[in-house]
mmCIF file of C-alpha atoms in Angstrom:
data_model
loop_
_atom_site.group_PDB
_atom_site.id
_atom_site.type_symbol
_atom_site.label_atom_id
_atom_site.label_comp_id
_atom_site.label_asym_id
_atom_site.label_seq_id
_atom_site.Cartn_x
_atom_site.Cartn_y
_atom_site.Cartn_z
ATOM 1 C CA UNK J 29 -257.125 248.878 62.017
ATOM 2 C CA UNK J 30 -258.761 246.434 64.494
ATOM 3 C CA UNK J 31 -258.932 243.705 61.835
ATOM 4 C CA UNK J 32 -255.289 244.318 61.003
ATOM 5 C CA UNK J 33 -254.263 244.179 64.671
ATOM 6 C CA UNK J 34 -256.097 240.873 65.076
ATOM 7 C CA UNK J 35 -254.407 239.410 61.974
ATOM 8 C CA UNK J 36 -250.938 240.484 63.105
ATOM 9 C CA UNK J 37 -251.524 239.279 66.675
ATOM 10 C CA UNK J 38 -252.676 235.862 65.428
ATOM 11 C CA UNK J 39 -249.695 235.564 63.087
ATOM 12 C CA UNK J 40 -247.188 236.582 65.784
ATOM 13 C CA UNK J 41 -248.867 234.606 68.579
ATOM 14 C CA UNK J 42 -249.209 237.666 70.852
ATOM 15 C CA UNK J 43 -252.036 239.905 72.112
ATOM 16 C CA UNK J 44 -253.472 242.810 70.129
ATOM 17 C CA UNK J 45 -252.288 245.115 72.925
ATOM 18 C CA UNK J 46 -248.702 243.926 72.370
ATOM 19 C CA UNK J 47 -249.012 244.535 68.626
ATOM 20 C CA UNK J 48 -250.306 248.035 69.340
ATOM 21 C CA UNK J 49 -247.346 248.766 71.659
ATOM 22 C CA UNK J 50 -244.858 247.645 68.987
ATOM 23 C CA UNK J 51 -246.535 249.629 66.186
ATOM 24 C CA UNK J 52 -246.637 252.746 68.326
ATOM 25 C CA UNK J 53 -243.011 252.387 69.414
ATOM 26 C CA UNK J 54 -243.896 252.011 73.116
ATOM 27 C CA UNK J 55 -241.337 250.515 75.541
ATOM 28 C CA UNK J 56 -241.830 247.378 77.634
ATOM 29 C CA UNK J 57 -241.828 244.807 74.806
ATOM 30 C CA UNK J 58 -239.155 242.074 74.770
ATOM 31 C CA UNK J 59 -236.818 242.163 71.753
ATOM 32 C CA UNK J 60 -237.873 238.656 70.599
ATOM 33 C CA UNK J 61 -241.570 239.573 70.820
ATOM 34 C CA UNK J 62 -240.984 242.812 68.932
ATOM 35 C CA UNK J 63 -239.172 240.916 66.145
ATOM 36 C CA UNK J 64 -242.056 238.406 65.957
ATOM 37 C CA UNK J 65 -244.548 241.238 65.476
ATOM 38 C CA UNK J 66 -242.405 242.893 62.776
ATOM 39 C CA UNK J 67 -241.968 239.522 61.022
ATOM 40 C CA UNK J 68 -245.760 239.007 61.115
ATOM 41 C CA UNK J 69 -246.240 242.487 59.659
ATOM 42 C CA UNK J 70 -243.857 241.649 56.807
ATOM 43 C CA UNK J 71 -245.347 238.193 56.150
ATOM 44 C CA UNK J 72 -248.880 239.584 55.910
ATOM 45 C CA UNK J 73 -247.699 242.208 53.442
ATOM 46 C CA UNK J 74 -248.347 245.280 55.615
ATOM 47 C CA UNK J 75 -246.067 248.298 55.354
ATOM 48 C CA UNK J 76 -244.053 249.086 58.468
ATOM 49 C CA UNK J 77 -244.738 252.478 60.077
ATOM 50 C CA UNK J 78 -241.946 254.923 59.212
ATOM 51 C CA UNK J 79 -240.638 254.939 62.804
ATOM 52 C CA UNK J 80 -240.062 251.173 62.627
ATOM 53 C CA UNK J 81 -238.110 251.186 59.395
ATOM 54 C CA UNK J 82 -234.465 250.454 60.154
ATOM 55 C CA UNK J 83 -231.654 252.636 58.930
ATOM 56 C CA UNK J 84 -229.444 250.459 56.756
ATOM 57 C CA UNK J 85 -225.970 249.590 58.026
ATOM 58 C CA UNK J 86 -224.974 249.469 54.364
ATOM 59 C CA UNK J 87 -225.603 247.665 51.099
ATOM 60 C CA UNK J 88 -224.363 244.106 50.475
ATOM 61 C CA UNK J 89 -224.389 242.714 46.945
ATOM 62 C CA UNK J 90 -225.450 239.142 46.162
ATOM 63 C CA UNK J 91 -224.533 237.955 42.659
ATOM 64 C CA UNK J 92 -226.192 234.815 41.244
ATOM 65 C CA UNK J 93 -225.758 233.263 37.783
ATOM 66 C CA UNK J 94 -229.536 232.919 37.249
ATOM 67 C CA UNK J 95 -232.852 232.511 39.072
ATOM 68 C CA UNK J 96 -234.548 229.829 36.946
ATOM 69 C CA UNK J 97 -232.933 227.031 38.946
ATOM 70 C CA UNK J 98 -234.835 227.177 42.280
ATOM 71 C CA UNK J 99 -231.665 226.560 44.316
ATOM 72 C CA UNK J 100 -230.500 230.137 43.637
ATOM 73 C CA UNK J 101 -233.660 231.857 44.946
ATOM 74 C CA UNK J 102 -233.411 229.511 47.966
ATOM 75 C CA UNK J 103 -229.861 230.736 48.683
ATOM 76 C CA UNK J 104 -230.908 234.341 48.032
ATOM 77 C CA UNK J 105 -233.758 234.137 50.538
ATOM 78 C CA UNK J 106 -231.571 232.720 53.333
ATOM 79 C CA UNK J 107 -228.752 235.212 52.691
ATOM 80 C CA UNK J 108 -231.019 238.248 52.328
ATOM 81 C CA UNK J 109 -232.872 237.393 55.556
ATOM 82 C CA UNK J 110 -229.590 236.940 57.449
ATOM 83 C CA UNK J 111 -228.237 240.261 56.133
ATOM 84 C CA UNK J 112 -231.466 242.113 56.962
ATOM 85 C CA UNK J 113 -231.398 240.778 60.526
ATOM 86 C CA UNK J 114 -227.917 242.281 60.868
ATOM 87 C CA UNK J 115 -229.151 245.657 59.624
ATOM 88 C CA UNK J 116 -227.758 245.446 56.075
ATOM 89 C CA UNK J 117 -229.707 245.996 52.875
ATOM 90 C CA UNK J 118 -229.193 243.170 50.359
ATOM 91 C CA UNK J 119 -228.963 243.992 46.654
ATOM 92 C CA UNK J 120 -229.673 240.976 44.421
ATOM 93 C CA UNK J 121 -227.865 241.097 41.070
ATOM 94 C CA UNK J 122 -228.482 238.341 38.530
ATOM 95 C CA UNK J 123 -226.582 237.571 35.355
ATOM 96 C CA UNK J 124 -228.617 237.164 32.185
ATOM 97 C CA UNK J 125 -227.608 235.428 28.936
ATOM 98 C CA UNK J 126 -226.514 238.152 26.549
ATOM 99 C CA UNK J 127 -226.963 240.723 29.326
ATOM 100 C CA UNK J 128 -225.005 241.695 32.418
ATOM 101 C CA UNK J 129 -221.889 239.665 33.192
ATOM 102 C CA UNK J 130 -220.461 238.960 36.648
ATOM 103 C CA UNK J 131 -217.773 241.608 36.099
ATOM 104 C CA UNK J 132 -220.328 244.241 35.046
ATOM 105 C CA UNK J 133 -222.539 243.497 38.043
ATOM 106 C CA UNK J 134 -219.511 243.628 40.355
ATOM 107 C CA UNK J 135 -218.495 247.002 38.912
ATOM 108 C CA UNK J 136 -222.016 248.353 39.367
ATOM 109 C CA UNK J 137 -222.100 247.243 43.009
ATOM 110 C CA UNK J 138 -218.659 248.719 43.716
ATOM 111 C CA UNK J 139 -219.775 252.055 42.198
ATOM 112 C CA UNK J 140 -222.747 252.057 44.568
ATOM 113 C CA UNK J 141 -220.433 251.711 47.539
ATOM 114 C CA UNK J 142 -221.493 248.287 48.777
ATOM 115 C CA UNK J 143 -219.997 247.106 52.070
ATOM 116 C CA UNK J 144 -219.332 243.635 50.627
ATOM 117 C CA UNK J 145 -220.361 241.071 47.993
ATOM 118 C CA UNK J 146 -221.385 237.397 48.140
ATOM 119 C CA UNK J 147 -220.906 235.399 44.927
ATOM 120 C CA UNK J 148 -222.881 232.181 44.325
ATOM 121 C CA UNK J 149 -221.595 229.719 41.699
ATOM 122 C CA UNK J 150 -219.654 232.471 39.960
ATOM 123 C CA UNK J 151 -216.484 232.551 37.892
ATOM 124 C CA UNK J 152 -214.566 231.449 40.998
ATOM 125 C CA UNK J 153 -215.948 227.962 40.243
ATOM 126 C CA UNK J 154 -214.624 228.010 36.656
ATOM 127 C CA UNK J 155 -211.060 226.675 36.395
ATOM 128 C CA UNK J 156 -210.662 228.376 32.991
ATOM 129 C CA UNK J 157 -211.503 231.864 34.347
ATOM 130 C CA UNK J 158 -208.978 234.541 35.309
ATOM 131 C CA UNK J 159 -208.958 234.795 39.119
ATOM 132 C CA UNK J 160 -207.188 238.178 38.998
ATOM 133 C CA UNK J 161 -210.649 239.822 38.923
ATOM 134 C CA UNK J 162 -211.072 238.941 42.599
ATOM 135 C CA UNK J 163 -207.701 240.430 43.523
ATOM 136 C CA UNK J 164 -208.734 243.613 41.729
ATOM 137 C CA UNK J 165 -211.952 243.636 43.771
ATOM 138 C CA UNK J 166 -209.896 243.241 46.954
ATOM 139 C CA UNK J 167 -207.828 246.205 45.748
ATOM 140 C CA UNK J 168 -211.015 248.318 45.814
ATOM 141 C CA UNK J 169 -211.298 247.461 49.514
ATOM 142 C CA UNK J 170 -214.526 245.473 49.057
ATOM 143 C CA UNK J 171 -214.707 242.272 51.183
ATOM 144 C CA UNK J 172 -216.319 239.229 49.530
ATOM 145 C CA UNK J 173 -217.280 235.602 50.145
ATOM 146 C CA UNK J 174 -217.675 232.867 47.514
ATOM 147 C CA UNK J 175 -220.230 230.035 47.564
ATOM 148 C CA UNK J 176 -219.961 226.777 45.554
ATOM 149 C CA UNK J 177 -216.558 226.799 43.920
ATOM 150 C CA UNK J 178 -212.976 227.057 45.071
ATOM 151 C CA UNK J 179 -209.668 228.442 43.842
ATOM 152 C CA UNK J 180 -206.413 228.454 45.811
ATOM 153 C CA UNK J 181 -205.523 231.640 43.884
ATOM 154 C CA UNK J 182 -208.256 233.652 45.628
ATOM 155 C CA UNK J 183 -207.676 234.921 49.172
ATOM 156 C CA UNK J 184 -211.201 234.872 50.579
ATOM 157 C CA UNK J 185 -213.607 232.671 52.549
ATOM 158 C CA UNK J 186 -215.292 229.920 50.483
ATOM 159 C CA UNK J 187 -218.465 228.014 51.405
ATOM 160 C CA UNK J 188 -219.180 224.658 49.711
ATOM 161 C CA UNK J 189 -221.061 221.398 50.135
ATOM 162 C CA UNK J 190 -218.883 218.256 50.206
ATOM 163 C CA UNK J 191 -219.408 217.197 46.581
ATOM 164 C CA UNK J 192 -217.277 214.065 46.907
ATOM 165 C CA UNK J 193 -219.239 212.874 49.936
ATOM 166 C CA UNK J 194 -222.490 213.615 48.084
ATOM 167 C CA UNK J 195 -221.553 211.201 45.311
ATOM 168 C CA UNK J 196 -220.546 208.523 47.834
ATOM 169 C CA UNK J 197 -223.969 208.829 49.468
ATOM 170 C CA UNK J 198 -225.749 208.492 46.116
ATOM 171 C CA UNK J 199 -223.683 205.566 44.817
ATOM 172 C CA UNK J 200 -223.888 203.667 48.127
ATOM 173 C CA UNK J 201 -227.684 204.052 48.152
ATOM 174 C CA UNK J 202 -228.069 202.816 44.570
ATOM 175 C CA UNK J 203 -225.601 199.945 45.020
ATOM 176 C CA UNK J 204 -227.561 198.797 48.092
ATOM 177 C CA UNK J 205 -230.630 198.574 45.827
ATOM 178 C CA UNK J 206 -228.776 196.258 43.447
ATOM 179 C CA UNK J 207 -227.842 198.758 40.738
ATOM 180 C CA UNK J 208 -224.597 198.002 38.883
ATOM 181 C CA UNK J 209 -224.853 200.338 35.863
ATOM 182 C CA UNK J 210 -225.044 203.771 37.481
ATOM 183 C CA UNK J 211 -224.666 206.884 35.316
ATOM 184 C CA UNK J 212 -223.683 210.425 36.310
ATOM 185 C CA UNK J 213 -225.134 213.479 34.557
ATOM 186 C CA UNK J 214 -223.482 216.812 35.337
ATOM 187 C CA UNK J 215 -222.356 220.173 34.023
ATOM 188 C CA UNK J 216 -219.247 221.226 32.058
ATOM 189 C CA UNK J 217 -215.957 219.669 33.202
ATOM 190 C CA UNK J 218 -214.222 223.006 33.826
ATOM 191 C CA UNK J 219 -216.203 223.705 37.019
ATOM 192 C CA UNK J 220 -214.711 222.791 40.409
ATOM 193 C CA UNK J 221 -217.936 221.260 41.857
ATOM 194 C CA UNK J 222 -218.180 219.059 38.738
ATOM 195 C CA UNK J 223 -214.586 217.872 39.111
ATOM 196 C CA UNK J 224 -215.150 217.074 42.779
ATOM 197 C CA UNK J 225 -218.344 215.159 42.044
ATOM 198 C CA UNK J 226 -216.489 213.087 39.434
ATOM 199 C CA UNK J 227 -213.735 212.280 41.957
ATOM 200 C CA UNK J 228 -216.338 211.166 44.494
ATOM 201 C CA UNK J 229 -218.266 209.152 41.892
ATOM 202 C CA UNK J 230 -215.189 207.357 40.549
ATOM 203 C CA UNK J 231 -214.010 206.553 44.083
ATOM 204 C CA UNK J 232 -217.415 205.288 45.211
ATOM 205 C CA UNK J 233 -217.964 203.152 42.100
ATOM 206 C CA UNK J 234 -214.570 201.536 42.752
ATOM 207 C CA UNK J 235 -215.290 200.926 46.439
ATOM 208 C CA UNK J 236 -218.908 199.777 46.087
ATOM 209 C CA UNK J 237 -218.857 197.950 42.749
ATOM 210 C CA UNK J 238 -215.158 197.278 42.061
ATOM 211 C CA UNK J 239 -215.336 199.289 38.835
ATOM 212 C CA UNK J 240 -212.072 200.587 37.335
ATOM 213 C CA UNK J 241 -211.722 204.340 36.764
ATOM 214 C CA UNK J 242 -211.742 204.092 32.958
ATOM 215 C CA UNK J 243 -214.944 202.007 33.056
ATOM 216 C CA UNK J 244 -216.597 204.449 35.458
ATOM 217 C CA UNK J 245 -215.641 207.434 33.289
ATOM 218 C CA UNK J 246 -217.640 205.938 30.404
ATOM 219 C CA UNK J 247 -220.727 206.326 32.606
ATOM 220 C CA UNK J 248 -220.268 210.105 32.976
ATOM 221 C CA UNK J 249 -222.083 212.578 30.709
ATOM 222 C CA UNK J 250 -221.478 216.342 30.692
ATOM 223 C CA UNK J 251 -224.338 218.643 29.766
ATOM 224 C CA UNK J 252 -226.063 221.808 31.057
ATOM 225 C CA UNK J 253 -227.657 222.260 34.495
ATOM 226 C CA UNK J 254 -231.119 222.437 32.945
ATOM 227 C CA UNK J 255 -234.115 220.224 32.246
ATOM 228 C CA UNK J 256 -232.933 219.868 28.644
ATOM 229 C CA UNK J 257 -229.386 219.117 29.811
ATOM 230 C CA UNK J 258 -230.702 216.312 31.993
ATOM 231 C CA UNK J 259 -232.694 214.915 29.083
ATOM 232 C CA UNK J 260 -229.701 214.866 26.736
ATOM 233 C CA UNK J 261 -227.316 213.302 29.281
ATOM 234 C CA UNK J 262 -229.867 210.656 30.277
ATOM 235 C CA UNK J 263 -230.502 209.636 26.673
ATOM 236 C CA UNK J 264 -226.757 208.894 26.321
ATOM 237 C CA UNK J 265 -226.602 207.029 29.651
ATOM 238 C CA UNK J 266 -229.672 204.899 28.952
ATOM 239 C CA UNK J 267 -228.029 203.897 25.660
ATOM 240 C CA UNK J 268 -225.283 202.414 27.860
ATOM 241 C CA UNK J 269 -227.840 200.302 29.770
ATOM 242 C CA UNK J 270 -227.722 202.381 32.960
ATOM 243 C CA UNK J 271 -230.498 201.456 35.396
ATOM 244 C CA UNK J 272 -229.900 204.470 37.626
ATOM 245 C CA UNK J 273 -228.899 208.091 36.967
ATOM 246 C CA UNK J 274 -227.334 210.502 39.463
ATOM 247 C CA UNK J 275 -227.854 214.129 38.395
ATOM 248 C CA UNK J 276 -225.895 217.183 39.541
ATOM 249 C CA UNK J 277 -229.048 219.302 39.927
ATOM 250 C CA UNK J 278 -232.725 218.707 40.559
ATOM 251 C CA UNK J 279 -233.568 220.379 37.253
ATOM 252 C CA UNK J 280 -231.383 217.840 35.428
ATOM 253 C CA UNK J 281 -233.110 215.053 37.382
ATOM 254 C CA UNK J 282 -236.540 216.207 36.162
ATOM 255 C CA UNK J 283 -235.154 216.043 32.623
ATOM 256 C CA UNK J 284 -233.816 212.547 33.337
ATOM 257 C CA UNK J 285 -237.266 211.368 34.455
ATOM 258 C CA UNK J 286 -238.828 212.817 31.303
ATOM 259 C CA UNK J 287 -236.337 211.027 29.035
ATOM 260 C CA UNK J 288 -236.738 207.723 30.892
ATOM 261 C CA UNK J 289 -240.507 207.889 30.404
ATOM 262 C CA UNK J 290 -240.114 208.783 26.744
ATOM 263 C CA UNK J 291 -238.066 205.566 26.421
ATOM 264 C CA UNK J 292 -240.923 203.603 27.959
ATOM 265 C CA UNK J 293 -239.231 203.221 31.355
ATOM 266 C CA UNK J 294 -241.209 203.920 34.511
ATOM 267 C CA UNK J 295 -239.430 205.730 37.363
ATOM 268 C CA UNK J 296 -238.306 204.185 39.656
ATOM 269 C CA UNK J 297 -239.182 200.618 38.560
ATOM 270 C CA UNK J 298 -237.396 200.803 35.208
ATOM 271 C CA UNK J 299 -234.858 203.516 36.065
ATOM 272 C CA UNK J 300 -233.918 205.148 39.378
ATOM 273 C CA UNK J 301 -233.071 208.872 39.448
ATOM 274 C CA UNK J 302 -231.291 210.959 42.102
ATOM 275 C CA UNK J 303 -231.139 214.760 42.019
ATOM 276 C CA UNK J 304 -228.905 217.276 43.757
ATOM 277 C CA UNK J 305 -229.899 220.363 45.818
ATOM 278 C CA UNK J 306 -233.316 219.444 47.306
ATOM 279 C CA UNK J 307 -234.725 222.624 45.793
ATOM 280 C CA UNK J 308 -238.031 224.003 47.086
ATOM 281 C CA UNK J 309 -241.086 222.016 45.861
ATOM 282 C CA UNK J 310 -238.943 219.090 44.648
ATOM 283 C CA UNK J 311 -240.613 216.798 47.207
ATOM 284 C CA UNK J 312 -243.882 217.275 45.295
ATOM 285 C CA UNK J 313 -242.797 216.027 41.868
ATOM 286 C CA UNK J 314 -244.116 212.777 40.390
ATOM 287 C CA UNK J 315 -242.564 210.664 41.757
ATOM 288 C CA UNK J 316 -241.203 212.688 44.716
ATOM 289 C CA UNK J 317 -237.493 213.063 43.960
ATOM 290 C CA UNK J 318 -234.763 211.276 45.886
ATOM 291 C CA UNK J 319 -232.028 213.892 46.072
ATOM 292 C CA UNK J 320 -228.876 215.095 47.800
ATOM 293 C CA UNK J 321 -229.810 218.006 50.041
ATOM 294 C CA UNK J 322 -227.467 220.983 49.927
ATOM 295 C CA UNK J 323 -227.541 222.484 53.453
ATOM 296 C CA UNK J 324 -228.622 225.884 52.123
ATOM 297 C CA UNK J 325 -229.602 227.547 55.459
ATOM 298 C CA UNK J 326 -226.300 226.612 57.146
ATOM 299 C CA UNK J 327 -224.237 227.552 54.081
ATOM 300 C CA UNK J 328 -226.015 230.872 53.558
ATOM 301 C CA UNK J 329 -225.706 231.877 57.213
ATOM 302 C CA UNK J 330 -222.014 230.880 57.271
ATOM 303 C CA UNK J 331 -221.384 233.042 54.196
ATOM 304 C CA UNK J 332 -223.045 236.036 55.854
ATOM 305 C CA UNK J 333 -221.105 235.511 59.116
ATOM 306 C CA UNK J 334 -217.818 235.275 57.223
ATOM 307 C CA UNK J 335 -218.614 238.426 55.226
ATOM 308 C CA UNK J 336 -219.586 240.440 58.308
ATOM 309 C CA UNK J 337 -216.313 239.403 59.961
ATOM 310 C CA UNK J 338 -214.473 240.668 56.869
ATOM 311 C CA UNK J 339 -216.465 243.920 56.911
ATOM 312 C CA UNK J 340 -215.796 244.294 60.653
ATOM 313 C CA UNK J 341 -212.061 244.016 60.128
ATOM 314 C CA UNK J 342 -211.660 240.643 61.896
ATOM 315 C CA UNK J 343 -211.482 238.263 58.921
ATOM 316 C CA UNK J 344 -210.797 234.563 59.377
ATOM 317 C CA UNK J 345 -207.778 233.204 57.460
ATOM 318 C CA UNK J 346 -208.725 232.492 53.813
ATOM 319 C CA UNK J 347 -210.233 229.024 53.957
ATOM 320 C CA UNK J 348 -213.035 226.823 52.694
ATOM 321 C CA UNK J 349 -215.967 225.976 54.947
ATOM 322 C CA UNK J 350 -217.247 222.574 53.755
ATOM 323 C CA UNK J 351 -220.754 221.406 54.700
ATOM 324 C CA UNK J 352 -221.935 217.800 54.737
ATOM 325 C CA UNK J 353 -224.834 217.104 52.365
ATOM 326 C CA UNK J 354 -227.651 214.692 53.183
ATOM 327 C CA UNK J 355 -229.317 211.974 51.111
ATOM 328 C CA UNK J 356 -233.105 212.446 51.140
ATOM 329 C CA UNK J 357 -234.736 209.211 49.980
ATOM 330 C CA UNK J 358 -238.150 209.643 48.364
ATOM 331 C CA UNK J 359 -239.940 207.874 45.531
ATOM 332 C CA UNK J 360 -237.609 208.110 42.503
ATOM 333 C CA UNK J 361 -235.241 205.285 43.545
ATOM 334 C CA UNK J 362 -236.046 201.585 43.908
ATOM 335 C CA UNK J 363 -234.559 198.114 43.559
ATOM 336 C CA UNK J 364 -232.709 197.583 40.264
ATOM 337 C CA UNK J 365 -234.659 195.824 37.480
ATOM 338 C CA UNK J 366 -234.331 192.050 37.940
ATOM 339 C CA UNK J 367 -232.305 191.453 34.772
ATOM 340 C CA UNK J 368 -229.370 193.553 35.982
ATOM 341 C CA UNK J 369 -228.855 191.819 39.321
ATOM 342 C CA UNK J 370 -225.976 189.420 39.875
#
């Protein structure tokens, strides 16, 4: 026990006596200090004593489309931590190809009496989907919040990054490096974030490079938000002499780098690549990826706040909370190859 006390005390930055007081439920410990000790206990993988295990204020469902793209686990971690701090027990439900659908997962969570649900990149982002499903969910009395996607037909809080601004940041950066043939690789056209990115890209290419909309649209390739999707889109864009590729996810950007290298182009000297998300570990790729950072902590916490207001019966008017993304410049972008400069 002494070794464990020392470990926890070192992790929490407090004395062993303080750790002992917290573990034994003794009074006289500040709330912040107590939380630090419990966090240290959790981080070191120790089980909390039964007396310190919180009674749950209720279950909250979190539905994600997948977990292979590291941006979804990043959102899940922020949201689950925020819910736990508020006394709720998060339930992570993930769709699988050929397995559970969003509707099935929603039904399962409703049956289990969840207090609310947070959807990330769900059918609310798909302009071809029937939005009545969300009205039916509201009819069950289950509050919900939607991340990354927007529909005026759904009366609920939405949380999104500013996709148009993200594309302006990317295009402005590449244009300042002398790039004139800039391609955009993104997902299927029916998704709201995709449509917004295209609007931002077309606008920025017109402002920065004087390119007409029809000419800019030729530099857009739709694919899947995967490594393979990035490879396929990049192959098509390189065939159009693009010297820089903006990708709608970091996974696509890794695929873009692979395709560029297969074509004998070094990154960034022969082809610059920009990702989107700033997923965990993406700073450690080769080269480190220049990317548009989605403000995941702020977005996740805003989603939880909005949901708890809904659960508490003081909902904000249905609206979209839009967060400004940030360009993180690393090693995958550089001056355009000499032959393309004017």
